[in-house]
Tab-separated table of C-alpha atoms in Angstrom:
chain	number	residue	atom	x	y	z
A	1	UNK	CA	-23.592	52.508	-33.323
A	2	UNK	CA	-23.377	54.112	-36.751
A	3	UNK	CA	-25.624	52.951	-39.567
A	4	UNK	CA	-22.896	51.198	-41.656
A	5	UNK	CA	-21.753	49.331	-38.558
A	6	UNK	CA	-25.287	48.181	-37.816
A	7	UNK	CA	-25.659	46.938	-41.385
A	8	UNK	CA	-22.471	44.845	-41.070
A	9	UNK	CA	-23.501	43.241	-37.778
A	10	UNK	CA	-27.115	42.561	-38.713
A	11	UNK	CA	-26.340	41.238	-42.196
A	12	UNK	CA	-23.990	38.607	-40.835
A	13	UNK	CA	-26.448	37.672	-38.078
A	14	UNK	CA	-29.258	37.334	-40.625
A	15	UNK	CA	-27.137	35.104	-42.861
A	16	UNK	CA	-26.319	32.878	-39.894
A	17	UNK	CA	-29.996	32.571	-38.941
A	18	UNK	CA	-31.057	31.666	-42.482
A	19	UNK	CA	-28.191	29.176	-42.800
A	20	UNK	CA	-29.108	27.590	-39.484
A	21	UNK	CA	-32.737	27.122	-40.501
A	22	UNK	CA	-31.801	25.439	-43.791
A	23	UNK	CA	-29.186	23.191	-42.165
A	24	UNK	CA	-31.721	21.925	-39.615
A	25	UNK	CA	-33.914	20.555	-42.423
A	26	UNK	CA	-33.807	16.743	-42.771
A	27	UNK	CA	-32.680	16.996	-46.408
A	28	UNK	CA	-29.488	18.785	-45.324
A	29	UNK	CA	-28.245	15.776	-43.346
A	30	UNK	CA	-27.268	12.379	-44.722
A	31	UNK	CA	-29.219	10.592	-41.968
A	32	UNK	CA	-32.410	12.422	-42.977
A	33	UNK	CA	-33.235	13.236	-39.353
A	34	UNK	CA	-32.157	16.861	-39.333
A	35	UNK	CA	-29.239	18.494	-37.541
A	36	UNK	CA	-29.264	19.556	-33.927
A	37	UNK	CA	-29.513	23.247	-33.133
A	38	UNK	CA	-25.949	23.526	-31.857
A	39	UNK	CA	-24.528	21.674	-34.855
A	40	UNK	CA	-26.506	23.815	-37.291
A	41	UNK	CA	-25.723	27.137	-35.595
A	42	UNK	CA	-22.046	26.257	-35.209
A	43	UNK	CA	-21.677	25.198	-38.849
A	44	UNK	CA	-23.624	28.176	-40.193
A	45	UNK	CA	-21.598	30.610	-38.075
A	46	UNK	CA	-18.331	28.965	-39.050
A	47	UNK	CA	-19.258	29.169	-42.748
A	48	UNK	CA	-20.604	32.741	-42.795
A	49	UNK	CA	-17.739	33.977	-40.632
A	50	UNK	CA	-15.233	32.130	-42.864
A	51	UNK	CA	-13.733	30.153	-40.009
A	52	UNK	CA	-13.778	26.450	-40.836
A	53	UNK	CA	-14.081	24.997	-37.337
A	54	UNK	CA	-16.458	22.017	-37.327
A	55	UNK	CA	-18.257	19.921	-34.745
A	56	UNK	CA	-19.377	17.271	-37.271
A	57	UNK	CA	-17.592	15.660	-40.208
A	58	UNK	CA	-18.538	17.823	-43.204
A	59	UNK	CA	-18.461	15.185	-46.019
A	60	UNK	CA	-20.069	12.498	-43.839
A	61	UNK	CA	-22.662	14.366	-41.775
A	62	UNK	CA	-23.998	16.818	-44.345
A	63	UNK	CA	-25.819	15.726	-47.488
A	64	UNK	CA	-25.139	17.136	-50.943
A	65	UNK	CA	-27.673	19.886	-50.274
A	66	UNK	CA	-26.106	20.607	-46.909
A	67	UNK	CA	-22.697	20.960	-48.535
A	68	UNK	CA	-24.151	23.312	-51.168
A	69	UNK	CA	-25.666	25.406	-48.369
A	70	UNK	CA	-22.304	25.567	-46.599
A	71	UNK	CA	-20.621	26.642	-49.838
A	72	UNK	CA	-23.269	29.309	-50.364
A	73	UNK	CA	-22.793	30.629	-46.833
A	74	UNK	CA	-19.039	30.795	-47.374
A	75	UNK	CA	-19.487	32.763	-50.594
A	76	UNK	CA	-22.009	35.108	-48.981
A	77	UNK	CA	-19.696	35.647	-46.048
A	78	UNK	CA	-16.725	36.283	-48.298
A	79	UNK	CA	-18.470	38.685	-50.646
A	80	UNK	CA	-20.251	40.297	-47.728
A	81	UNK	CA	-17.163	40.977	-45.685
A	82	UNK	CA	-15.279	42.403	-48.651
A	83	UNK	CA	-18.047	44.571	-50.064
A	84	UNK	CA	-19.300	45.744	-46.698
A	85	UNK	CA	-15.815	46.551	-45.464
A	86	UNK	CA	-15.125	48.510	-48.638
A	87	UNK	CA	-18.475	50.299	-48.536
A	88	UNK	CA	-18.017	51.193	-44.867
A	89	UNK	CA	-14.617	52.579	-45.770
A	90	UNK	CA	-16.135	54.682	-48.548
A	91	UNK	CA	-18.896	56.024	-46.302
A	92	UNK	CA	-16.496	56.847	-43.495
A	93	UNK	CA	-14.040	58.432	-45.892
A	94	UNK	CA	-16.792	60.782	-47.008
A	95	UNK	CA	-17.905	61.531	-43.460
A	96	UNK	CA	-14.511	62.364	-42.049
A	97	UNK	CA	-13.275	64.007	-45.262
A	98	UNK	CA	-10.225	61.881	-45.985
A	99	UNK	CA	-8.367	62.323	-49.278
A	100	UNK	CA	-6.025	59.884	-51.031
A	101	UNK	CA	-6.414	56.825	-53.190
A	102	UNK	CA	-6.728	54.055	-50.657
A	103	UNK	CA	-6.976	54.204	-46.920
A	104	UNK	CA	-7.210	51.139	-44.728
A	105	UNK	CA	-10.125	49.281	-46.301
A	106	UNK	CA	-11.263	51.098	-49.409
A	107	UNK	CA	-10.729	53.957	-51.779
A	108	UNK	CA	-10.896	57.177	-49.818
A	109	UNK	CA	-12.909	59.240	-52.255
A	110	UNK	CA	-16.425	60.647	-52.378
A	111	UNK	CA	-18.985	57.853	-51.924
A	112	UNK	CA	-21.129	58.545	-54.995
A	113	UNK	CA	-23.621	55.991	-56.277
A	114	UNK	CA	-21.527	55.107	-59.319
A	115	UNK	CA	-18.400	54.578	-57.222
A	116	UNK	CA	-20.230	52.370	-54.727
A	117	UNK	CA	-21.570	50.326	-57.607
A	118	UNK	CA	-18.074	50.029	-59.061
A	119	UNK	CA	-16.724	48.804	-55.727
A	120	UNK	CA	-19.357	46.071	-55.448
A	121	UNK	CA	-18.898	44.992	-59.077
A	122	UNK	CA	-15.130	45.002	-58.642
A	123	UNK	CA	-15.291	42.783	-55.558
A	124	UNK	CA	-17.609	40.266	-57.210
A	125	UNK	CA	-15.645	40.224	-60.458
A	126	UNK	CA	-12.280	39.713	-58.769
A	127	UNK	CA	-13.643	37.052	-56.415
A	128	UNK	CA	-15.267	35.045	-59.193
A	129	UNK	CA	-12.197	35.306	-61.444
A	130	UNK	CA	-9.737	34.058	-58.812
A	131	UNK	CA	-12.074	31.332	-57.605
A	132	UNK	CA	-12.704	30.155	-61.184
A	133	UNK	CA	-8.990	29.929	-62.018
A	134	UNK	CA	-8.229	27.987	-58.837
A	135	UNK	CA	-11.272	25.754	-59.349
A	136	UNK	CA	-10.141	24.814	-62.868
A	137	UNK	CA	-6.630	23.956	-61.650
A	138	UNK	CA	-8.004	21.779	-58.843
A	139	UNK	CA	-10.636	20.177	-61.060
A	140	UNK	CA	-8.051	19.081	-63.601
A	141	UNK	CA	-5.862	17.624	-60.874
A	142	UNK	CA	-8.713	15.714	-59.220
A	143	UNK	CA	-9.912	14.377	-62.601
A	144	UNK	CA	-6.544	13.497	-64.140
A	145	UNK	CA	-4.391	12.759	-61.106
A	146	UNK	CA	-6.970	10.985	-58.932
A	147	UNK	CA	-9.348	9.698	-61.615
A	148	UNK	CA	-12.382	11.348	-60.093
A	149	UNK	CA	-15.466	11.509	-62.353
A	150	UNK	CA	-15.659	14.905	-64.058
A	151	UNK	CA	-18.772	15.994	-62.184
A	152	UNK	CA	-17.146	15.029	-58.872
A	153	UNK	CA	-13.859	16.703	-59.841
A	154	UNK	CA	-15.776	19.872	-60.774
A	155	UNK	CA	-17.577	19.938	-57.422
A	156	UNK	CA	-14.354	19.315	-55.465
A	157	UNK	CA	-12.577	22.033	-57.420
A	158	UNK	CA	-15.305	24.630	-56.947
A	159	UNK	CA	-15.880	23.886	-53.263
A	160	UNK	CA	-12.215	24.010	-52.255
A	161	UNK	CA	-11.467	27.031	-54.464
A	162	UNK	CA	-14.268	29.056	-52.870
A	163	UNK	CA	-13.301	27.813	-49.419
A	164	UNK	CA	-9.649	28.741	-49.987
A	165	UNK	CA	-10.104	32.218	-51.477
A	166	UNK	CA	-12.560	33.100	-48.735
A	167	UNK	CA	-10.127	31.766	-46.117
A	168	UNK	CA	-12.815	29.419	-44.797
A	169	UNK	CA	-10.899	26.130	-44.631
A	170	UNK	CA	-13.892	23.816	-45.063
A	171	UNK	CA	-12.948	20.620	-46.908
A	172	UNK	CA	-14.850	17.719	-48.422
A	173	UNK	CA	-12.438	15.186	-46.937
A	174	UNK	CA	-12.670	13.881	-43.390
A	175	UNK	CA	-8.934	14.410	-42.853
A	176	UNK	CA	-9.054	17.847	-44.524
A	177	UNK	CA	-6.005	18.066	-46.850
A	178	UNK	CA	-3.790	15.487	-45.116
A	179	UNK	CA	-4.247	13.078	-48.013
A	180	UNK	CA	-2.750	15.662	-50.383
A	181	UNK	CA	0.113	16.824	-48.173
A	182	UNK	CA	2.773	15.991	-50.772
A	183	UNK	CA	0.812	17.037	-53.867
A	184	UNK	CA	1.902	20.518	-55.024
A	185	UNK	CA	-0.817	20.562	-57.707
A	186	UNK	CA	-3.393	20.652	-54.906
A	187	UNK	CA	-1.514	22.530	-52.183
A	188	UNK	CA	-0.041	25.372	-54.253
A	189	UNK	CA	-3.347	26.566	-55.813
A	190	UNK	CA	-4.921	26.490	-52.354
A	191	UNK	CA	-2.052	28.528	-50.897
A	192	UNK	CA	-2.253	31.092	-53.707
A	193	UNK	CA	-6.011	31.491	-53.192
A	194	UNK	CA	-5.595	31.842	-49.434
A	195	UNK	CA	-2.918	34.522	-49.761
A	196	UNK	CA	-4.864	36.515	-52.369
A	197	UNK	CA	-8.042	36.418	-50.305
A	198	UNK	CA	-6.093	37.351	-47.187
A	199	UNK	CA	-4.498	40.419	-48.767
A	200	UNK	CA	-7.851	42.129	-48.971
A	201	UNK	CA	-9.823	43.734	-51.759
A	202	UNK	CA	-8.308	47.241	-51.402
A	203	UNK	CA	-4.833	45.780	-51.982
A	204	UNK	CA	-5.919	43.589	-54.897
A	205	UNK	CA	-7.786	46.522	-56.410
A	206	UNK	CA	-4.782	48.831	-56.212
A	207	UNK	CA	-2.350	46.242	-57.552
A	208	UNK	CA	-4.707	45.481	-60.440
A	209	UNK	CA	-5.114	49.160	-61.192
A	210	UNK	CA	-1.357	49.671	-61.238
A	211	UNK	CA	-0.978	46.800	-63.706
A	212	UNK	CA	-3.481	48.493	-66.030
A	213	UNK	CA	-1.791	51.888	-65.728
A	214	UNK	CA	0.271	53.249	-68.567
A	215	UNK	CA	3.952	53.999	-68.068
A	216	UNK	CA	3.163	57.706	-67.714
A	217	UNK	CA	0.577	57.020	-65.016
A	218	UNK	CA	3.059	54.848	-63.115
A	219	UNK	CA	5.598	57.675	-63.183
A	220	UNK	CA	2.938	60.023	-61.831
A	221	UNK	CA	2.092	57.606	-58.991
A	222	UNK	CA	5.351	55.685	-58.462
A	223	UNK	CA	4.450	54.032	-55.169
A	224	UNK	CA	1.696	51.962	-53.688
A	225	UNK	CA	-0.375	53.464	-50.900
A	226	UNK	CA	0.847	53.021	-47.336
A	227	UNK	CA	-1.881	50.473	-46.644
A	228	UNK	CA	-0.930	48.318	-49.629
A	229	UNK	CA	2.782	48.467	-48.881
A	230	UNK	CA	2.261	47.530	-45.238
A	231	UNK	CA	-0.108	44.677	-46.085
A	232	UNK	CA	2.111	43.164	-48.781
A	233	UNK	CA	5.446	43.563	-46.958
A	234	UNK	CA	4.220	42.278	-43.591
A	235	UNK	CA	2.273	39.423	-45.190
A	236	UNK	CA	5.442	38.225	-46.924
A	237	UNK	CA	7.374	38.438	-43.651
A	238	UNK	CA	4.718	36.499	-41.737
A	239	UNK	CA	4.552	33.839	-44.443
A	240	UNK	CA	8.313	33.350	-44.156
A	241	UNK	CA	8.117	33.254	-40.352
A	242	UNK	CA	5.365	30.629	-40.432
A	243	UNK	CA	7.223	28.520	-42.982
A	244	UNK	CA	10.522	28.682	-41.060
A	245	UNK	CA	8.862	27.933	-37.710
A	246	UNK	CA	7.016	24.841	-38.942
A	247	UNK	CA	10.061	23.570	-40.850
A	248	UNK	CA	12.447	24.003	-37.904
A	249	UNK	CA	10.197	22.958	-35.031
A	250	UNK	CA	8.487	20.031	-36.785
A	251	UNK	CA	11.454	18.659	-38.763
A	252	UNK	CA	11.810	15.639	-36.474
A	253	UNK	CA	8.147	15.469	-35.428
A	254	UNK	CA	5.202	15.728	-37.834
A	255	UNK	CA	7.552	16.169	-40.816
A	256	UNK	CA	9.817	13.253	-39.910
A	257	UNK	CA	8.304	10.782	-42.379
A	258	UNK	CA	8.524	13.153	-45.376
A	259	UNK	CA	11.389	13.671	-47.787
A	260	UNK	CA	13.158	17.030	-47.912
A	261	UNK	CA	11.102	18.417	-50.808
A	262	UNK	CA	7.862	17.253	-49.200
A	263	UNK	CA	8.899	18.763	-45.871
A	264	UNK	CA	9.348	22.105	-47.586
A	265	UNK	CA	5.917	21.840	-49.243
A	266	UNK	CA	4.141	20.857	-46.020
A	267	UNK	CA	5.913	23.594	-44.030
A	268	UNK	CA	4.989	26.175	-46.671
A	269	UNK	CA	1.374	25.002	-46.656
A	270	UNK	CA	1.069	25.085	-42.871
A	271	UNK	CA	2.942	28.382	-42.678
A	272	UNK	CA	0.383	29.891	-45.053
A	273	UNK	CA	-2.803	28.669	-43.378
A	274	UNK	CA	-2.663	31.003	-40.337
A	275	UNK	CA	-3.371	33.812	-42.910
A	276	UNK	CA	-6.360	32.750	-41.929
A	277	UNK	CA	-7.600	29.549	-43.548
A	278	UNK	CA	-8.293	26.323	-41.695
A	279	UNK	CA	-6.822	23.805	-44.135
A	280	UNK	CA	-4.263	21.413	-42.697
A	281	UNK	CA	-2.062	18.827	-44.400
A	282	UNK	CA	-0.719	17.406	-41.110
A	283	UNK	CA	-2.346	16.672	-37.754
A	284	UNK	CA	-2.054	19.675	-35.428
A	285	UNK	CA	-2.674	17.419	-32.429
A	286	UNK	CA	0.787	15.914	-33.048
A	287	UNK	CA	2.571	19.256	-33.275
A	288	UNK	CA	4.961	20.623	-30.684
A	289	UNK	CA	3.575	23.209	-28.266
A	290	UNK	CA	6.141	25.707	-29.506
A	291	UNK	CA	4.702	25.364	-33.020
A	292	UNK	CA	1.189	25.797	-31.688
A	293	UNK	CA	2.230	28.970	-29.843
A	294	UNK	CA	3.842	30.458	-32.959
A	295	UNK	CA	0.680	29.591	-34.887
A	296	UNK	CA	-1.396	31.276	-32.147
A	297	UNK	CA	0.503	34.510	-32.730
A	298	UNK	CA	0.206	34.295	-36.517
A	299	UNK	CA	-3.521	33.537	-36.301
A	300	UNK	CA	-4.104	36.423	-33.900
A	301	UNK	CA	-2.381	38.870	-36.270
A	302	UNK	CA	-4.380	37.572	-39.229
A	303	UNK	CA	-4.424	39.023	-42.741
A	304	UNK	CA	-5.239	42.221	-44.587
A	305	UNK	CA	-8.079	44.637	-43.902
A	306	UNK	CA	-11.108	44.559	-46.169
A	307	UNK	CA	-10.444	40.956	-47.196
A	308	UNK	CA	-11.581	37.497	-46.178
A	309	UNK	CA	-8.947	36.972	-43.481
A	310	UNK	CA	-9.562	37.438	-39.771
A	311	UNK	CA	-7.414	38.443	-36.817
A	312	UNK	CA	-6.633	41.974	-35.699
A	313	UNK	CA	-5.110	42.529	-39.185
A	314	UNK	CA	-1.503	43.011	-40.224
A	315	UNK	CA	-1.850	46.791	-40.444
A	316	UNK	CA	-3.020	46.974	-36.814
A	317	UNK	CA	-0.125	44.819	-35.664
A	318	UNK	CA	2.425	46.780	-37.707
A	319	UNK	CA	1.143	50.134	-36.504
A	320	UNK	CA	1.430	49.055	-32.867
A	321	UNK	CA	4.952	47.801	-33.550
A	322	UNK	CA	5.946	51.206	-34.952
A	323	UNK	CA	4.295	52.947	-31.997
A	324	UNK	CA	6.561	50.896	-29.726
A	325	UNK	CA	9.613	51.728	-31.832
A	326	UNK	CA	8.783	55.446	-31.765
A	327	UNK	CA	8.355	55.360	-27.996
A	328	UNK	CA	11.667	53.575	-27.470
A	329	UNK	CA	13.393	56.131	-29.681
A	330	UNK	CA	11.694	59.011	-27.916
A	331	UNK	CA	10.136	60.346	-31.119
A	332	UNK	CA	7.160	62.710	-30.881
A	333	UNK	CA	5.249	61.186	-33.799
A	334	UNK	CA	4.871	57.736	-35.341
A	335	UNK	CA	6.118	57.421	-38.909
A	336	UNK	CA	5.854	54.395	-41.195
A	337	UNK	CA	7.543	54.323	-44.610
A	338	UNK	CA	7.945	58.109	-44.700
A	339	UNK	CA	4.360	58.740	-43.624
A	340	UNK	CA	3.160	60.126	-40.283
A	341	UNK	CA	0.275	58.235	-38.647
A	342	UNK	CA	-2.463	60.200	-36.918
A	343	UNK	CA	-2.780	59.670	-33.148
A	344	UNK	CA	-6.472	58.761	-33.457
A	345	UNK	CA	-5.555	55.837	-35.715
A	346	UNK	CA	-2.993	54.730	-33.137
A	347	UNK	CA	-5.649	54.730	-30.404
A	348	UNK	CA	-8.024	52.757	-32.638
A	349	UNK	CA	-5.349	50.119	-33.275
A	350	UNK	CA	-4.614	49.885	-29.547
A	351	UNK	CA	-8.317	49.515	-28.740
A	352	UNK	CA	-8.796	46.732	-31.298
A	353	UNK	CA	-5.746	44.825	-30.051
A	354	UNK	CA	-6.545	45.124	-26.331
A	355	UNK	CA	-10.192	44.144	-26.732
A	356	UNK	CA	-9.145	41.169	-28.871
A	357	UNK	CA	-6.611	40.068	-26.262
A	358	UNK	CA	-9.265	40.416	-23.554
A	359	UNK	CA	-11.785	38.272	-25.444
A	360	UNK	CA	-9.228	35.544	-26.119
A	361	UNK	CA	-7.914	35.492	-22.552
A	362	UNK	CA	-11.324	35.506	-20.827
A	363	UNK	CA	-12.695	32.788	-23.112
A	364	UNK	CA	-9.606	30.639	-22.588
A	365	UNK	CA	-9.828	30.989	-18.811
A	366	UNK	CA	-13.534	30.063	-18.772
A	367	UNK	CA	-12.948	26.971	-20.923
A	368	UNK	CA	-9.872	26.034	-18.916
A	369	UNK	CA	-11.877	26.155	-15.690
A	370	UNK	CA	-14.837	24.203	-17.070
A	371	UNK	CA	-13.186	21.532	-19.223
A	372	UNK	CA	-10.411	19.006	-18.846
A	373	UNK	CA	-8.310	20.202	-21.761
A	374	UNK	CA	-4.899	21.790	-21.421
A	375	UNK	CA	-3.982	25.448	-21.826
A	376	UNK	CA	-2.158	24.951	-25.123
A	377	UNK	CA	-5.100	23.204	-26.774
A	378	UNK	CA	-7.724	25.648	-25.530
A	379	UNK	CA	-5.707	28.758	-26.353
A	380	UNK	CA	-5.176	27.393	-29.857
A	381	UNK	CA	-8.890	26.661	-30.293
A	382	UNK	CA	-10.026	30.022	-28.900
A	383	UNK	CA	-7.524	31.989	-30.984
A	384	UNK	CA	-8.520	30.035	-34.070
A	385	UNK	CA	-12.189	30.838	-33.459
A	386	UNK	CA	-11.696	34.542	-32.740
A	387	UNK	CA	-9.280	35.011	-35.650
A	388	UNK	CA	-11.712	33.008	-37.862
A	389	UNK	CA	-8.938	30.639	-38.903
A	390	UNK	CA	-10.418	27.175	-38.439
A	391	UNK	CA	-7.236	25.315	-37.514
A	392	UNK	CA	-7.829	22.860	-34.683
A	393	UNK	CA	-6.098	20.289	-32.528
A	394	UNK	CA	-9.259	18.191	-32.828
A	395	UNK	CA	-11.027	19.109	-29.591
A	396	UNK	CA	-13.822	21.330	-30.983
A	397	UNK	CA	-16.362	18.515	-31.226
A	398	UNK	CA	-15.346	17.251	-27.765
A	399	UNK	CA	-16.100	20.525	-25.994
A	400	UNK	CA	-19.325	20.678	-23.967
A	401	UNK	CA	-22.291	22.453	-25.561
A	402	UNK	CA	-21.713	25.689	-23.665
A	403	UNK	CA	-18.072	25.642	-24.733
A	404	UNK	CA	-19.089	25.343	-28.386
A	405	UNK	CA	-21.425	28.303	-27.946
A	406	UNK	CA	-18.487	30.331	-26.630
A	407	UNK	CA	-16.652	29.526	-29.851
A	408	UNK	CA	-19.751	30.530	-31.837
A	409	UNK	CA	-19.725	33.915	-30.131
A	410	UNK	CA	-16.002	34.304	-30.742
A	411	UNK	CA	-16.348	33.494	-34.445
A	412	UNK	CA	-19.074	36.099	-34.842
A	413	UNK	CA	-17.241	38.772	-32.859
A	414	UNK	CA	-13.976	37.947	-34.578
A	415	UNK	CA	-15.550	38.402	-38.004
A	416	UNK	CA	-17.508	41.626	-37.444
A	417	UNK	CA	-15.576	42.987	-34.454
A	418	UNK	CA	-12.578	44.720	-36.065
A	419	UNK	CA	-14.728	46.262	-38.817
A	420	UNK	CA	-17.498	47.505	-36.555
A	421	UNK	CA	-15.129	48.688	-33.847
A	422	UNK	CA	-12.879	50.705	-36.123
A	423	UNK	CA	-15.876	52.075	-38.027
A	424	UNK	CA	-17.610	53.165	-34.825
A	425	UNK	CA	-14.440	54.754	-33.458
A	426	UNK	CA	-13.723	56.558	-36.717
A	427	UNK	CA	-17.284	57.827	-37.049
A	428	UNK	CA	-17.418	59.212	-33.507
A	429	UNK	CA	-15.437	62.338	-32.970
A	430	UNK	CA	-16.377	64.283	-29.882
A	431	UNK	CA	-14.508	67.417	-28.989
A	432	UNK	CA	-14.220	69.075	-25.580
A	433	UNK	CA	-14.401	72.802	-25.001
A	434	UNK	CA	-11.944	72.489	-22.140
A	435	UNK	CA	-8.917	70.442	-21.046
A	436	UNK	CA	-8.455	68.982	-17.592
A	437	UNK	CA	-5.231	69.539	-15.626
A	438	UNK	CA	-2.447	67.190	-16.764
A	439	UNK	CA	-0.825	64.684	-14.425
A	440	UNK	CA	1.585	61.879	-15.173
A	441	UNK	CA	1.137	58.519	-13.365
A	442	UNK	CA	4.137	56.284	-12.839
A	443	UNK	CA	4.616	53.767	-15.663
A	444	UNK	CA	6.538	50.546	-15.121
């Protein structure tokens, strides 16, 4: 395992351990008796890994200090995943000698001390700015629209803004966002924060840089990088797919009691959350299995690389789709938007996807054999944990202890897995001095 990869894995593990210790203190729980080990580990892992799955009611079980700890873990996890992913990209870019502006998770230029510092400062600055703007919008709505005291409105705004931008999905309401399902002044800022966090820092950085460019600089570099174009285009497509699926499949089910405008808002909100944030404005336990399956797919794909979203990432999914298209067409190389993709990158994408599928399938089978829940519910829960989404049909707290520990492992692997795997594969390049005889097995 390369050094940057080890740093990513160990830093997240250390944050989880520290969070667990603090959450087990009596002052972190409203009852004053201290949290159980499983509850503390699960909550700390869910917060650091930006998932949002819970086994206890966040606003009821955890004290004010406990909620502050959870918020801190979310912020650490969000800043950590973005900075570490970007720094790993910079280090790897230097090691394998890549040239270009942005490549996959960071700027592909020499990793000098000043540039590394600029990356970290840029991540923190952009995160704080977006979170502050969303927090102000939410605070004003809670204070004016719901007559919350200003200190309470400020806390609600900050907590949900940080949770949304970091795609965590933790909420300070027992029913999550169901009470605000028809309020666009709450739902829209949350959706915007989720999408921005899910795009990833490399994309936000490039878009921001293009905005600051002069007209002459834009003529010199007329297009976004391939990574940015893929992330933005596919994200828009997936958002539309999620919105259309929820609206069509749930029109006469969970959306039946809403007016047309409210149905559109709820469908847009729930179509956005698989990006991967765990907020919900309707009860997923009441949703049709077809909707749950579509959501499974969207959660598994996830968001952009180098951001706060989970899943295998939209670039991985898109690359594999173009590999399939090239194979069907009989083309010798894979091209995306007038750019040829190296075969090593194709193998890395295939490895990430197959290992992810294996983890989800094995975990689902084990839980299916050892619990009384159905396939649809368990697959949804497992996918949500691995993709660090946090959406749930409500069975997480009902799983046996060993089942919750499986979800803990999935959340951790889902958060660090794609980064560490791709980094390790990219850093290892072993050449042979000979080739073995070729033979073609039968396919299909």
